[in-house]
């Protein structure tokens, strides 16, 4: 077994609108560095992956189902599988999204860029 270690800012990424996503995958889970400017929106969506998001810097308004909450540095949120959710950046923001299982669609997008 060989160790995989990297600086997240150096990861190859892809854009979704104004948001840059930099995925790092293991065998069964994935971490994605998310870089987003103030005003950027990840529109409402759902996916089969369980997700946890942790804010590093900035403030992000998350909506999961009918619940809404603003999260700042050091705060974390769980998004269940198939839950409809969205995010709005209230400031320039940096956060980590953790997915299980791996989002193969994200890996394909990195290869396409």
Backbone as ProteinMPNN parsed JSONL, in Angstrom:
{"seq_chain_A": "XXXXXXXXXXXXXXXXXXXXXXXXXXXXXXXXXXXXXXXXXXXXXXXXXXXXXXXXXXXXXXXXXXXXXXXXXXXXXXXXXXXXXXXXXXXXXXXXXXXXXXXXXXXXXXXXX", "coords_chain_A": {"N_chain_A": [[0.839, -1.176, 0.0], [0.534, 2.214, -0.827], [1.13, 5.472, 0.412], [-1.106, 8.191, -0.062], [-0.805, 11.541, -0.34], [-1.319, 15.034, -0.356], [-1.213, 18.567, -1.036], [-4.127, 20.34, -0.652], [-4.785, 22.648, -2.13], [-3.319, 22.314, -4.402], [-4.503, 20.339, -5.832], [-5.896, 18.984, -8.82], [-8.674, 20.446, -10.393], [-12.16, 21.271, -11.123], [-14.671, 23.425, -12.555], [-17.848, 24.542, -11.43], [-19.949, 26.629, -12.477], [-19.252, 29.531, -10.731], [-17.896, 28.247, -8.776], [-15.151, 26.358, -7.607], [-14.108, 23.04, -7.58], [-12.111, 20.644, -6.003], [-11.341, 17.497, -6.029], [-10.367, 14.673, -3.964], [-9.787, 11.378, -3.75], [-10.287, 8.316, -1.988], [-10.547, 4.766, -1.599], [-13.254, 4.286, -0.88], [-14.349, 6.666, -0.062], [-14.473, 10.286, -0.322], [-12.892, 13.488, -0.346], [-13.568, 16.857, -0.99], [-12.186, 19.86, -1.88], [-13.632, 22.956, -1.71], [-13.882, 25.977, -3.31], [-15.21, 29.134, -3.259], [-16.601, 32.187, -4.397], [-18.036, 35.109, -2.796], [-21.535, 35.321, -3.063], [-21.82, 33.236, -4.855], [-23.696, 30.351, -5.824], [-24.68, 27.087, -5.066], [-26.957, 25.433, -6.644], [-30.191, 23.992, -5.717], [-30.166, 20.49, -5.258], [-29.901, 16.877, -5.282], [-28.353, 13.784, -4.321], [-27.158, 10.356, -4.361], [-25.122, 10.058, -2.553], [-23.873, 10.194, 0.772], [-23.131, 13.122, 2.623], [-20.842, 15.314, 4.239], [-20.159, 18.566, 5.25], [-17.624, 20.902, 5.984], [-16.844, 24.035, 7.147], [-14.118, 26.055, 6.385], [-13.276, 28.723, 5.974], [-15.079, 31.834, 5.714], [-18.66, 32.351, 5.253], [-21.493, 30.364, 4.897], [-24.703, 29.797, 3.663], [-26.683, 27.126, 4.196], [-29.231, 25.06, 2.897], [-31.2, 22.407, 3.704], [-33.54, 20.272, 2.72], [-36.358, 21.649, 4.149], [-35.094, 23.125, 6.034], [-32.894, 25.739, 7.113], [-29.645, 27.138, 7.564], [-26.967, 29.245, 8.621], [-23.557, 28.717, 8.342], [-20.3, 29.014, 9.755], [-16.664, 29.389, 10.044], [-15.158, 26.391, 11.171], [-17.53, 25.118, 11.673], [-19.802, 22.405, 10.982], [-21.782, 20.297, 8.874], [-24.208, 17.733, 8.298], [-25.399, 16.04, 5.471], [-27.868, 14.043, 4.515], [-28.078, 11.079, 2.421], [-29.753, 11.44, -0.664], [-31.103, 13.738, 0.197], [-32.548, 16.822, -0.596], [-30.744, 19.729, -1.253], [-29.021, 22.94, -0.946], [-26.557, 25.583, -1.363], [-25.465, 28.829, -0.436], [-23.037, 31.287, -0.847], [-22.153, 33.559, 1.507], [-19.996, 35.055, 1.953], [-16.659, 35.234, 0.545], [-15.634, 31.94, 0.387], [-14.233, 28.932, 1.778], [-14.381, 25.512, 1.949], [-14.683, 22.065, 3.028], [-16.019, 19.254, 1.466], [-17.149, 16.106, 2.273], [-17.632, 12.959, 0.952], [-19.408, 9.865, 0.758], [-20.453, 7.063, -0.923], [-17.512, 7.362, -3.093], [-17.649, 10.077, -5.389], [-17.945, 9.392, -8.461], [-18.671, 10.848, -10.696], [-17.522, 13.354, -10.234], [-14.802, 12.732, -10.433], [-14.647, 12.057, -13.136], [-15.231, 14.572, -14.27], [-12.973, 16.062, -13.53], [-11.028, 14.825, -15.095], [-11.959, 15.558, -17.6], [-11.454, 18.296, -17.75]], "CA_chain_A": [[0.0, 0.0, 0.0], [1.307, 3.446, -0.927], [0.45, 6.636, 0.971], [-1.517, 9.285, -0.939], [-0.857, 12.788, 0.42], [-1.198, 16.161, -1.277], [-1.724, 19.868, -0.604], [-5.433, 20.438, -1.314], [-4.799, 23.759, -3.097], [-2.611, 21.877, -5.61], [-5.291, 19.31, -6.516], [-6.546, 19.313, -10.079], [-10.083, 20.66, -10.115], [-13.071, 21.65, -12.199], [-15.58, 24.498, -12.161], [-19.3, 24.47, -11.558], [-20.239, 28.054, -12.373], [-18.173, 30.274, -10.075], [-17.349, 27.405, -7.713], [-14.103, 25.414, -8.003], [-14.101, 21.803, -6.792], [-10.849, 19.912, -6.117], [-11.568, 16.222, -5.344], [-9.312, 13.75, -3.539], [-10.551, 10.156, -3.475], [-9.744, 7.052, -1.523], [-11.274, 3.644, -2.185], [-14.685, 4.311, -0.593], [-14.797, 7.994, 0.331], [-13.841, 11.377, -1.06], [-12.903, 14.845, 0.193], [-13.522, 17.841, -2.061], [-11.92, 21.239, -1.486], [-14.57, 23.824, -2.414], [-13.493, 27.388, -3.267], [-16.358, 29.823, -3.831], [-16.675, 33.614, -4.081], [-19.278, 35.67, -2.254], [-22.627, 35.377, -4.026], [-21.949, 31.986, -5.623], [-24.761, 29.467, -5.343], [-24.797, 25.69, -5.51], [-28.417, 25.325, -6.655], [-30.8, 22.819, -5.126], [-29.907, 19.207, -5.895], [-29.809, 15.718, -4.39], [-27.529, 12.708, -4.865], [-27.195, 9.176, -3.486], [-23.975, 10.071, -1.653], [-23.949, 10.873, 2.056], [-22.191, 14.237, 2.557], [-20.57, 16.171, 5.39], [-19.444, 19.771, 4.824], [-16.977, 21.634, 7.081], [-16.416, 25.359, 6.713], [-12.767, 26.464, 6.785], [-13.356, 30.179, 6.07], [-16.265, 32.407, 5.092], [-19.969, 31.998, 5.789], [-22.294, 29.699, 3.874], [-26.078, 29.466, 4.038], [-27.091, 25.816, 3.705], [-30.616, 24.642, 3.022], [-31.378, 20.969, 3.555], [-34.995, 20.132, 2.811], [-36.974, 22.928, 4.506], [-34.308, 23.764, 7.091], [-31.825, 26.619, 6.647], [-28.727, 27.572, 8.624], [-25.708, 29.848, 8.192], [-22.419, 28.105, 9.023], [-19.033, 29.714, 9.622], [-15.448, 28.607, 10.264], [-15.153, 25.356, 12.194], [-18.829, 24.446, 11.782], [-19.92, 21.232, 10.129], [-23.174, 19.896, 8.66], [-24.419, 16.432, 7.667], [-26.447, 16.019, 4.452], [-28.159, 12.63, 4.25], [-28.264, 10.586, 1.061], [-30.999, 11.802, -1.342], [-31.716, 14.962, 0.732], [-32.427, 17.977, -1.482], [-29.997, 20.762, -0.532], [-28.34, 23.985, -1.713], [-25.665, 26.419, -0.564], [-25.216, 30.191, -0.927], [-21.881, 31.858, -0.184], [-22.411, 34.912, 2.013], [-18.663, 35.665, 1.874], [-15.724, 34.319, -0.103], [-15.655, 30.789, 1.295], [-13.458, 27.721, 1.544], [-14.851, 24.44, 2.817], [-14.439, 20.69, 2.594], [-17.152, 18.337, 1.359], [-16.746, 14.716, 2.378], [-18.669, 12.118, 0.357], [-19.306, 8.422, 0.785], [-19.218, 6.61, -1.563], [-16.797, 8.288, -3.981], [-18.42, 10.658, -6.49], [-17.272, 9.079, -9.725], [-18.957, 11.937, -11.631], [-16.524, 14.4, -10.005], [-13.522, 12.264, -10.982], [-14.749, 12.197, -14.598], [-15.159, 15.999, -14.611], [-11.569, 16.474, -13.39], [-10.334, 14.309, -16.267], [-12.415, 16.292, -18.78], [-10.917, 19.679, -17.743]], "C_chain_A": [[0.89, 1.248, 0.0], [0.486, 4.618, -0.392], [0.12, 7.652, -0.121], [-1.618, 10.533, -0.065], [-0.59, 13.936, -0.539], [-1.696, 17.436, -0.591], [-3.036, 20.095, -1.362], [-5.497, 21.56, -2.355], [-4.15, 23.359, -4.418], [-3.391, 20.801, -6.382], [-5.864, 19.842, -7.824], [-8.045, 19.437, -9.804], [-10.901, 20.937, -11.353], [-14.027, 22.701, -11.656], [-17.028, 24.1, -12.366], [-19.771, 25.906, -11.357], [-19.04, 28.757, -11.779], [-17.418, 29.439, -9.04], [-16.308, 26.454, -8.284], [-14.101, 24.238, -7.032], [-12.812, 21.047, -7.07], [-10.969, 18.591, -5.347], [-10.288, 15.431, -5.041], [-10.017, 12.487, -3.063], [-9.695, 9.041, -2.911], [-10.52, 5.936, -2.207], [-12.787, 3.793, -2.043], [-15.222, 5.676, -0.182], [-13.982, 9.054, -0.378], [-13.94, 12.666, -0.252], [-12.771, 15.784, -0.994], [-13.27, 19.21, -1.451], [-12.815, 22.122, -2.357], [-14.14, 25.271, -2.195], [-14.594, 28.175, -3.969], [-16.37, 31.298, -3.431], [-18.023, 33.996, -3.472], [-20.315, 35.742, -3.37], [-22.805, 34.118, -4.854], [-23.023, 31.109, -4.982], [-24.572, 28.07, -5.937], [-26.292, 25.418, -5.47], [-28.918, 24.0, -6.09], [-30.57, 21.552, -5.939], [-29.912, 18.107, -4.832], [-28.953, 14.671, -5.082], [-27.536, 11.537, -3.891], [-26.079, 9.151, -2.45], [-24.334, 10.749, -0.334], [-22.859, 11.944, 2.043], [-22.063, 14.912, 3.919], [-19.773, 17.347, 4.87], [-18.909, 20.485, 6.053], [-16.422, 22.936, 6.546], [-15.021, 25.65, 7.276], [-12.735, 27.986, 6.969], [-14.583, 30.667, 5.318], [-17.525, 31.999, 5.831], [-20.826, 31.481, 4.65], [-23.685, 29.411, 4.432], [-26.423, 28.133, 3.378], [-28.596, 25.663, 3.888], [-30.638, 23.144, 2.756], [-32.863, 20.712, 3.78], [-35.597, 21.504, 3.066], [-36.219, 23.674, 5.588], [-33.172, 24.582, 6.499], [-30.957, 27.026, 7.83], [-27.484, 28.169, 7.998], [-24.592, 29.231, 9.036], [-21.165, 28.908, 8.741], [-17.871, 28.807, 9.956], [-15.549, 27.641, 11.444], [-16.473, 24.631, 12.345], [-18.955, 23.38, 10.703], [-21.399, 20.853, 10.019], [-23.211, 18.541, 7.954], [-25.582, 16.554, 6.693], [-26.707, 14.548, 4.11], [-28.273, 12.317, 2.762], [-29.662, 10.952, 0.571], [-31.69, 13.044, -0.785], [-31.489, 16.116, -0.245], [-31.783, 19.105, -0.681], [-29.394, 21.779, -1.495], [-27.469, 24.791, -0.767], [-25.494, 27.768, -1.245], [-24.059, 30.77, -0.132], [-22.181, 33.306, 0.215], [-21.13, 35.731, 2.052], [-17.83, 34.757, 0.977], [-15.524, 33.163, 0.869], [-14.769, 29.655, 0.814], [-14.013, 26.669, 2.493], [-14.52, 23.085, 2.214], [-15.751, 19.936, 2.575], [-16.591, 16.928, 1.412], [-17.911, 13.864, 1.872], [-18.352, 10.645, 0.568], [-20.547, 7.89, 0.089], [-18.598, 7.711, -2.426], [-17.739, 8.791, -5.074], [-17.64, 10.466, -7.782], [-17.507, 10.176, -10.76], [-17.953, 13.073, -11.466], [-15.171, 13.993, -10.593], [-13.517, 12.371, -12.506], [-14.613, 13.656, -15.017], [-13.727, 16.52, -14.519], [-10.801, 16.036, -14.639], [-10.716, 15.057, -17.53], [-11.804, 17.682, -18.884], [-9.491, 19.718, -18.239]], "O_chain_A": [[1.874, 1.321, 0.737], [-0.7, 4.748, -0.698], [0.944, 7.94, -0.988], [-2.433, 10.575, 0.856], [0.257, 13.831, -1.427], [-2.509, 17.373, 0.331], [-3.05, 20.046, -2.592], [-6.197, 21.427, -3.359], [-4.4, 23.99, -5.445], [-2.976, 20.4, -7.469], [-6.263, 21.003, -7.917], [-8.616, 18.629, -9.072], [-10.41, 20.853, -12.479], [-14.175, 22.851, -10.443], [-17.385, 23.421, -13.329], [-19.969, 26.354, -10.228], [-17.922, 28.599, -12.27], [-16.411, 29.888, -8.494], [-16.537, 25.818, -9.312], [-14.093, 24.423, -5.815], [-12.452, 20.83, -8.227], [-10.726, 18.562, -4.141], [-9.288, 15.514, -5.755], [-10.761, 12.521, -2.083], [-8.543, 8.85, -3.301], [-11.09, 6.141, -3.279], [-13.529, 3.468, -2.97], [-16.426, 5.829, 0.026], [-12.936, 8.768, -0.961], [-14.931, 12.91, 0.435], [-11.966, 15.549, -1.895], [-14.039, 19.672, -0.608], [-12.766, 22.049, -3.585], [-14.043, 25.74, -1.061], [-14.888, 27.922, -5.137], [-16.17, 31.625, -2.261], [-19.015, 33.283, -3.624], [-20.013, 36.172, -4.483], [-23.842, 33.948, -5.496], [-23.226, 31.128, -3.768], [-24.34, 27.904, -7.135], [-26.851, 25.195, -4.396], [-28.175, 23.023, -5.998], [-30.755, 21.541, -7.156], [-29.925, 18.386, -3.633], [-28.842, 14.674, -6.308], [-27.882, 11.706, -2.722], [-26.091, 8.305, -1.556], [-25.025, 11.768, -0.327], [-21.775, 11.709, 1.511], [-23.041, 15.06, 4.652], [-18.811, 17.16, 4.125], [-19.622, 20.661, 7.041], [-15.627, 22.945, 5.606], [-14.776, 25.51, 8.474], [-12.236, 28.485, 7.977], [-15.069, 30.004, 4.402], [-17.468, 31.382, 6.895], [-20.883, 32.079, 3.575], [-23.831, 28.856, 5.521], [-26.451, 28.027, 2.151], [-29.159, 26.08, 4.899], [-30.161, 22.673, 1.724], [-33.381, 20.907, 4.88], [-35.374, 22.43, 2.287], [-36.65, 24.744, 6.019], [-32.558, 24.181, 5.511], [-31.447, 27.233, 8.94], [-26.995, 27.68, 6.98], [-24.658, 29.217, 10.265], [-20.978, 29.421, 7.638], [-18.048, 27.602, 10.133], [-15.96, 28.007, 12.545], [-16.55, 23.634, 13.064], [-18.306, 23.444, 9.659], [-22.172, 21.062, 10.954], [-22.356, 18.239, 7.121], [-26.629, 17.103, 7.035], [-25.869, 13.891, 3.492], [-28.535, 13.204, 1.95], [-30.64, 10.795, 1.302], [-32.777, 13.383, -1.253], [-30.359, 16.355, -0.671], [-32.214, 19.407, 0.432], [-29.269, 21.524, -2.693], [-27.605, 24.709, 0.454], [-25.391, 27.851, -2.469], [-24.076, 30.756, 1.099], [-22.431, 34.16, -0.637], [-21.172, 36.956, 2.17], [-18.24, 33.636, 0.678], [-15.272, 33.388, 2.053], [-14.582, 29.447, -0.385], [-14.107, 26.9, 3.698], [-14.132, 22.976, 1.051], [-16.51, 19.968, 3.543], [-15.661, 16.597, 0.676], [-19.046, 14.032, 2.318], [-17.193, 10.232, 0.56], [-21.647, 8.257, 0.501], [-19.096, 8.835, -2.479], [-18.532, 8.023, -5.62], [-16.787, 11.279, -8.141], [-16.65, 10.416, -11.61], [-17.567, 13.698, -12.455], [-14.476, 14.82, -11.183], [-12.502, 12.734, -13.1], [-13.951, 13.953, -16.012], [-13.313, 17.334, -15.344], [-10.006, 16.807, -15.176], [-9.899, 15.187, -18.441], [-11.648, 18.202, -19.989], [-8.888, 20.789, -18.3]]}, "name": "protein", "num_of_chains": 1, "seq": "XXXXXXXXXXXXXXXXXXXXXXXXXXXXXXXXXXXXXXXXXXXXXXXXXXXXXXXXXXXXXXXXXXXXXXXXXXXXXXXXXXXXXXXXXXXXXXXXXXXXXXXXXXXXXXXXX"}
